[in-house]
PDB file of C-alpha atoms in Angstrom:
ATOM      1  CA  UNK C   1      82.737  -0.380 254.485  1.00  0.00           C
ATOM      2  CA  UNK C   2      79.725   2.182 254.597  1.00  0.00           C
ATOM      3  CA  UNK C   3      80.398   5.160 256.520  1.00  0.00           C
ATOM      4  CA  UNK C   4      76.669   5.493 256.552  1.00  0.00           C
ATOM      5  CA  UNK C   5      74.696   3.656 259.632  1.00  0.00           C
ATOM      6  CA  UNK C   6      71.919   0.957 259.565  1.00  0.00           C
ATOM      7  CA  UNK C   7      70.176   2.535 261.720  1.00  0.00           C
ATOM      8  CA  UNK C   8      70.128   6.070 264.155  1.00  0.00           C
ATOM      9  CA  UNK C   9      68.481   7.511 267.013  1.00  0.00           C
ATOM     10  CA  UNK C  10      68.387  10.797 268.592  1.00  0.00           C
ATOM     11  CA  UNK C  11      66.753  11.145 271.897  1.00  0.00           C
ATOM     12  CA  UNK C  12      64.600   8.687 271.259  1.00  0.00           C
ATOM     13  CA  UNK C  13      62.294   8.293 273.990  1.00  0.00           C
ATOM     14  CA  UNK C  14      59.868   4.459 273.137  1.00  0.00           C
ATOM     15  CA  UNK C  15      58.266   2.404 274.809  1.00  0.00           C
ATOM     16  CA  UNK C  16      53.683   1.145 274.536  1.00  0.00           C
ATOM     17  CA  UNK C  17      51.528   2.795 276.394  1.00  0.00           C
ATOM     18  CA  UNK C  18      53.753   5.818 277.343  1.00  0.00           C
ATOM     19  CA  UNK C  19      57.648   5.787 276.937  1.00  0.00           C
ATOM     20  CA  UNK C  20      60.008   3.375 279.711  1.00  0.00           C
ATOM     21  CA  UNK C  21      62.976   3.716 277.579  1.00  0.00           C
ATOM     22  CA  UNK C  22      65.073   6.700 276.176  1.00  0.00           C
ATOM     23  CA  UNK C  23      66.105   9.753 275.462  1.00  0.00           C
ATOM     24  CA  UNK C  24      68.849   7.203 273.193  1.00  0.00           C
ATOM     25  CA  UNK C  25      71.110   8.545 271.311  1.00  0.00           C
ATOM     26  CA  UNK C  26      72.042   4.786 269.306  1.00  0.00           C
ATOM     27  CA  UNK C  27      74.269   4.369 265.556  1.00  0.00           C
ATOM     28  CA  UNK C  28      74.642   0.424 263.228  1.00  0.00           C
ATOM     29  CA  UNK C  29      76.801   0.939 261.272  1.00  0.00           C
ATOM     30  CA  UNK C  30      78.098  -2.328 258.849  1.00  0.00           C
ATOM     31  CA  UNK C  31      80.029  -4.420 260.412  1.00  0.00           C
ATOM     32  CA  UNK C  32      78.809  -3.306 264.299  1.00  0.00           C
ATOM     33  CA  UNK C  33      77.722  -6.395 266.802  1.00  0.00           C
ATOM     34  CA  UNK C  34      76.501  -3.187 269.348  1.00  0.00           C
ATOM     35  CA  UNK C  35      75.763  -5.162 272.587  1.00  0.00           C
ATOM     36  CA  UNK C  36      72.108  -3.114 274.643  1.00  0.00           C
ATOM     37  CA  UNK C  37      73.410  -3.798 278.578  1.00  0.00           C
ATOM     38  CA  UNK C  38      71.979  -3.234 281.515  1.00  0.00           C
ATOM     39  CA  UNK C  39      69.562  -4.769 284.381  1.00  0.00           C
ATOM     40  CA  UNK C  40      66.006  -6.031 283.416  1.00  0.00           C
ATOM     41  CA  UNK C  41      63.940  -3.463 283.021  1.00  0.00           C
ATOM     42  CA  UNK C  42      66.043  -0.362 281.312  1.00  0.00           C
ATOM     43  CA  UNK C  43      63.549  -0.381 277.958  1.00  0.00           C
ATOM     44  CA  UNK C  44      66.599  -2.933 276.057  1.00  0.00           C
ATOM     45  CA  UNK C  45      63.272  -4.712 275.005  1.00  0.00           C
ATOM     46  CA  UNK C  46      61.879  -2.148 274.598  1.00  0.00           C
ATOM     47  CA  UNK C  47      64.869  -0.677 272.603  1.00  0.00           C
ATOM     48  CA  UNK C  48      64.606  -3.483 269.752  1.00  0.00           C
ATOM     49  CA  UNK C  49      60.895  -3.258 269.517  1.00  0.00           C
ATOM     50  CA  UNK C  50      61.449   0.342 269.123  1.00  0.00           C
ATOM     51  CA  UNK C  51      63.853  -0.445 265.885  1.00  0.00           C
ATOM     52  CA  UNK C  52      62.288  -3.535 264.340  1.00  0.00           C
ATOM     53  CA  UNK C  53      58.836  -1.338 264.614  1.00  0.00           C
ATOM     54  CA  UNK C  54      57.144  -2.745 267.219  1.00  0.00           C
ATOM     55  CA  UNK C  55      56.875  -0.950 270.582  1.00  0.00           C
ATOM     56  CA  UNK C  56      55.624   3.190 270.047  1.00  0.00           C
ATOM     57  CA  UNK C  57      58.409   6.586 269.221  1.00  0.00           C
ATOM     58  CA  UNK C  58      57.265   9.081 271.417  1.00  0.00           C
ATOM     59  CA  UNK C  59      60.166  11.017 270.930  1.00  0.00           C
ATOM     60  CA  UNK C  60      63.496  11.627 269.578  1.00  0.00           C
ATOM     61  CA  UNK C  61      63.846   9.747 265.426  1.00  0.00           C
ATOM     62  CA  UNK C  62      64.872   7.102 264.394  1.00  0.00           C
ATOM     63  CA  UNK C  63      66.472   6.562 260.947  1.00  0.00           C
ATOM     64  CA  UNK C  64      66.140   3.808 258.780  1.00  0.00           C
ATOM     65  CA  UNK C  65      68.931   3.428 255.827  1.00  0.00           C
ATOM     66  CA  UNK C  66      66.514   3.402 252.794  1.00  0.00           C
ATOM     67  CA  UNK C  67      65.582  -0.897 251.647  1.00  0.00           C
ATOM     68  CA  UNK C  68      66.735  -1.580 254.994  1.00  0.00           C
ATOM     69  CA  UNK C  69      65.422  -4.754 256.162  1.00  0.00           C
ATOM     70  CA  UNK C  70      65.508  -6.117 258.943  1.00  0.00           C
ATOM     71  CA  UNK C  71      65.368  -9.726 260.881  1.00  0.00           C
ATOM     72  CA  UNK C  72      64.569  -9.778 264.336  1.00  0.00           C
ATOM     73  CA  UNK C  73      64.968 -12.673 266.909  1.00  0.00           C
ATOM     74  CA  UNK C  74      62.522 -12.195 270.276  1.00  0.00           C
ATOM     75  CA  UNK C  75      63.304 -12.963 273.528  1.00  0.00           C
ATOM     76  CA  UNK C  76      60.012 -14.891 274.247  1.00  0.00           C
ATOM     77  CA  UNK C  77      60.787 -17.677 271.131  1.00  0.00           C
ATOM     78  CA  UNK C  78      57.652 -17.718 269.719  1.00  0.00           C
ATOM     79  CA  UNK C  79      55.040 -21.002 269.960  1.00  0.00           C
ATOM     80  CA  UNK C  80      55.313 -22.821 267.245  1.00  0.00           C
ATOM     81  CA  UNK C  81      55.796 -26.999 269.076  1.00  0.00           C
ATOM     82  CA  UNK C  82      51.966 -27.596 267.667  1.00  0.00           C
ATOM     83  CA  UNK C  83      52.938 -25.725 264.075  1.00  0.00           C
ATOM     84  CA  UNK C  84      53.380 -28.326 261.141  1.00  0.00           C
ATOM     85  CA  UNK C  85      56.226 -27.672 260.134  1.00  0.00           C
ATOM     86  CA  UNK C  86      60.294 -28.680 260.147  1.00  0.00           C
ATOM     87  CA  UNK C  87      63.707 -27.179 260.643  1.00  0.00           C
ATOM     88  CA  UNK C  88      63.922 -26.290 257.277  1.00  0.00           C
ATOM     89  CA  UNK C  89      60.575 -24.983 256.108  1.00  0.00           C
ATOM     90  CA  UNK C  90      61.288 -22.594 260.115  1.00  0.00           C
ATOM     91  CA  UNK C  91      64.537 -21.060 257.562  1.00  0.00           C
ATOM     92  CA  UNK C  92      63.250 -20.774 254.018  1.00  0.00           C
ATOM     93  CA  UNK C  93      60.341 -18.420 255.938  1.00  0.00           C
ATOM     94  CA  UNK C  94      63.539 -15.826 256.764  1.00  0.00           C
ATOM     95  CA  UNK C  95      64.702 -16.966 253.211  1.00  0.00           C
ATOM     96  CA  UNK C  96      67.700 -18.431 255.257  1.00  0.00           C
ATOM     97  CA  UNK C  97      70.052 -20.789 253.609  1.00  0.00           C
ATOM     98  CA  UNK C  98      69.517 -24.131 254.771  1.00  0.00           C
ATOM     99  CA  UNK C  99      73.134 -25.048 253.285  1.00  0.00           C
ATOM    100  CA  UNK C 100      74.398 -22.057 256.651  1.00  0.00           C
ATOM    101  CA  UNK C 101      73.401 -23.897 259.572  1.00  0.00           C
ATOM    102  CA  UNK C 102      76.125 -26.031 261.461  1.00  0.00           C
ATOM    103  CA  UNK C 103      76.977 -29.569 260.020  1.00  0.00           C
ATOM    104  CA  UNK C 104      76.196 -29.958 263.381  1.00  0.00           C
ATOM    105  CA  UNK C 105      73.126 -28.917 263.494  1.00  0.00           C
ATOM    106  CA  UNK C 106      71.904 -30.306 259.399  1.00  0.00           C
ATOM    107  CA  UNK C 107      70.217 -32.725 261.274  1.00  0.00           C
ATOM    108  CA  UNK C 108      67.218 -30.684 263.462  1.00  0.00           C
ATOM    109  CA  UNK C 109      66.486 -29.634 259.787  1.00  0.00           C
ATOM    110  CA  UNK C 110      64.274 -32.175 258.792  1.00  0.00           C
ATOM    111  CA  UNK C 111      62.602 -32.783 262.167  1.00  0.00           C
ATOM    112  CA  UNK C 112      59.239 -31.165 263.159  1.00  0.00           C
ATOM    113  CA  UNK C 113      59.497 -28.228 265.933  1.00  0.00           C
ATOM    114  CA  UNK C 114      57.257 -30.169 268.078  1.00  0.00           C
ATOM    115  CA  UNK C 115      60.243 -32.338 268.759  1.00  0.00           C
ATOM    116  CA  UNK C 116      62.702 -30.472 268.941  1.00  0.00           C
ATOM    117  CA  UNK C 117      63.297 -29.453 272.931  1.00  0.00           C
ATOM    118  CA  UNK C 118      63.285 -25.692 273.575  1.00  0.00           C
ATOM    119  CA  UNK C 119      66.964 -24.949 273.476  1.00  0.00           C
ATOM    120  CA  UNK C 120      66.998 -26.729 269.569  1.00  0.00           C
ATOM    121  CA  UNK C 121      64.456 -24.453 268.808  1.00  0.00           C
ATOM    122  CA  UNK C 122      65.424 -21.367 270.249  1.00  0.00           C
ATOM    123  CA  UNK C 123      69.495 -21.756 268.591  1.00  0.00           C
ATOM    124  CA  UNK C 124      67.072 -22.976 265.589  1.00  0.00           C
ATOM    125  CA  UNK C 125      64.658 -19.682 265.426  1.00  0.00           C
ATOM    126  CA  UNK C 126      68.430 -17.496 265.763  1.00  0.00           C
ATOM    127  CA  UNK C 127      70.240 -19.082 263.401  1.00  0.00           C
ATOM    128  CA  UNK C 128      66.720 -17.836 260.727  1.00  0.00           C
ATOM    129  CA  UNK C 129      67.484 -14.770 262.605  1.00  0.00           C
ATOM    130  CA  UNK C 130      71.811 -14.713 261.291  1.00  0.00           C
ATOM    131  CA  UNK C 131      71.401 -16.612 258.007  1.00  0.00           C
ATOM    132  CA  UNK C 132      68.923 -14.171 256.742  1.00  0.00           C
ATOM    133  CA  UNK C 133      69.507 -12.123 253.922  1.00  0.00           C
ATOM    134  CA  UNK C 134      68.151  -9.025 255.882  1.00  0.00           C
ATOM    135  CA  UNK C 135      71.045  -6.206 256.651  1.00  0.00           C
ATOM    136  CA  UNK C 136      70.715  -5.555 260.432  1.00  0.00           C
ATOM    137  CA  UNK C 137      69.991  -8.157 262.935  1.00  0.00           C
ATOM    138  CA  UNK C 138      67.700  -7.938 266.362  1.00  0.00           C
ATOM    139  CA  UNK C 139      68.922 -10.389 268.885  1.00  0.00           C
ATOM    140  CA  UNK C 140      66.578 -10.531 272.309  1.00  0.00           C
ATOM    141  CA  UNK C 141      68.835 -12.700 274.469  1.00  0.00           C
ATOM    142  CA  UNK C 142      69.519 -15.475 271.510  1.00  0.00           C
ATOM    143  CA  UNK C 143      71.051 -17.843 273.930  1.00  0.00           C
ATOM    144  CA  UNK C 144      68.112 -18.279 276.548  1.00  0.00           C
ATOM    145  CA  UNK C 145      68.104 -22.095 276.855  1.00  0.00           C
ATOM    146  CA  UNK C 146      70.965 -22.474 274.176  1.00  0.00           C
ATOM    147  CA  UNK C 147      72.923 -25.601 275.211  1.00  0.00           C
ATOM    148  CA  UNK C 148      77.169 -24.701 275.413  1.00  0.00           C
ATOM    149  CA  UNK C 149      77.290 -26.154 271.765  1.00  0.00           C
ATOM    150  CA  UNK C 150      74.782 -23.538 269.930  1.00  0.00           C
ATOM    151  CA  UNK C 151      76.180 -20.846 272.175  1.00  0.00           C
ATOM    152  CA  UNK C 152      79.131 -21.608 270.844  1.00  0.00           C
ATOM    153  CA  UNK C 153      78.231 -21.865 266.810  1.00  0.00           C
ATOM    154  CA  UNK C 154      76.276 -18.263 266.883  1.00  0.00           C
ATOM    155  CA  UNK C 155      80.064 -16.864 268.616  1.00  0.00           C
ATOM    156  CA  UNK C 156      81.507 -18.295 265.518  1.00  0.00           C
ATOM    157  CA  UNK C 157      78.860 -17.049 263.223  1.00  0.00           C
ATOM    158  CA  UNK C 158      78.688 -13.593 265.093  1.00  0.00           C
ATOM    159  CA  UNK C 159      82.565 -13.271 264.775  1.00  0.00           C
ATOM    160  CA  UNK C 160      83.090 -14.100 260.823  1.00  0.00           C
ATOM    161  CA  UNK C 161      79.592 -11.475 260.769  1.00  0.00           C
ATOM    162  CA  UNK C 162      80.122  -9.705 257.268  1.00  0.00           C
ATOM    163  CA  UNK C 163      80.842  -6.299 256.949  1.00  0.00           C
ATOM    164  CA  UNK C 164      78.142  -5.855 255.214  1.00  0.00           C
ATOM    165  CA  UNK C 165      75.900  -6.467 257.786  1.00  0.00           C
ATOM    166  CA  UNK C 166      75.126  -5.140 261.317  1.00  0.00           C
ATOM    167  CA  UNK C 167      73.463  -6.125 264.692  1.00  0.00           C
ATOM    168  CA  UNK C 168      71.906  -5.356 268.071  1.00  0.00           C
ATOM    169  CA  UNK C 169      71.895  -7.732 271.019  1.00  0.00           C
ATOM    170  CA  UNK C 170      70.033  -7.309 274.144  1.00  0.00           C
ATOM    171  CA  UNK C 171      71.737 -10.109 276.488  1.00  0.00           C
ATOM    172  CA  UNK C 172      72.052 -10.833 280.185  1.00  0.00           C
ATOM    173  CA  UNK C 173      74.508 -13.801 279.182  1.00  0.00           C
ATOM    174  CA  UNK C 174      78.537 -10.783 279.612  1.00  0.00           C
ATOM    175  CA  UNK C 175      81.253 -14.026 278.040  1.00  0.00           C
ATOM    176  CA  UNK C 176      78.828 -13.778 275.186  1.00  0.00           C
ATOM    177  CA  UNK C 177      78.549 -10.412 275.397  1.00  0.00           C
ATOM    178  CA  UNK C 178      81.795  -9.911 275.675  1.00  0.00           C
ATOM    179  CA  UNK C 179      83.089 -12.274 272.644  1.00  0.00           C
ATOM    180  CA  UNK C 180      80.830 -10.838 269.788  1.00  0.00           C
ATOM    181  CA  UNK C 181      79.549  -7.582 270.495  1.00  0.00           C
ATOM    182  CA  UNK C 182      82.439  -5.080 268.625  1.00  0.00           C
ATOM    183  CA  UNK C 183      80.963  -2.111 271.452  1.00  0.00           C
ATOM    184  CA  UNK C 184      78.735  -2.044 274.302  1.00  0.00           C
ATOM    185  CA  UNK C 185      76.352   0.884 275.392  1.00  0.00           C
ATOM    186  CA  UNK C 186      74.741   0.329 278.864  1.00  0.00           C
ATOM    187  CA  UNK C 187      70.996   1.857 279.129  1.00  0.00           C
ATOM    188  CA  UNK C 188      70.217   3.512 282.514  1.00  0.00           C
ATOM    189  CA  UNK C 189      68.469   2.003 285.422  1.00  0.00           C
ATOM    190  CA  UNK C 190      64.553   3.193 284.801  1.00  0.00           C
TER     191      UNK C 190
END
């Protein structure tokens, strides 16, 4: 395992119109699953968005390993119900291997996204990030609306992760976090 982190945040303050999180110091090494924990409003999602490039960094530093590929599953699933894509095409957008999908979820590959339940669509969007070739995967509330069987599949995927990849997860599901995280970073109340 390489000692060089995938990302390193030093005294990072981030937000949108103004800072809403920080200062935060954090690094994520290959093989780690880092869970961000804290109350609603403490900036967990904003911190993920800063790492993913959609929130503004006001101060501090955010260093990414050169050439780092990032996959980002957002808390609110993309509104894809009216998009004429199949599950297989959705996975193709992130270059995720459809063959990596567990057998029990493979019927979702041929179905149109408009035919899926909210939980099935959430599962496929999370899986598209997990199975992408990205070295850093950001997951924001990945278990929302996913049934227990799907959550178990996500847990197994994270527990069997490649040692060359890193993950940052935001979740209020304590049991899920305890089953997959190698480290928990608690963000303070705002």
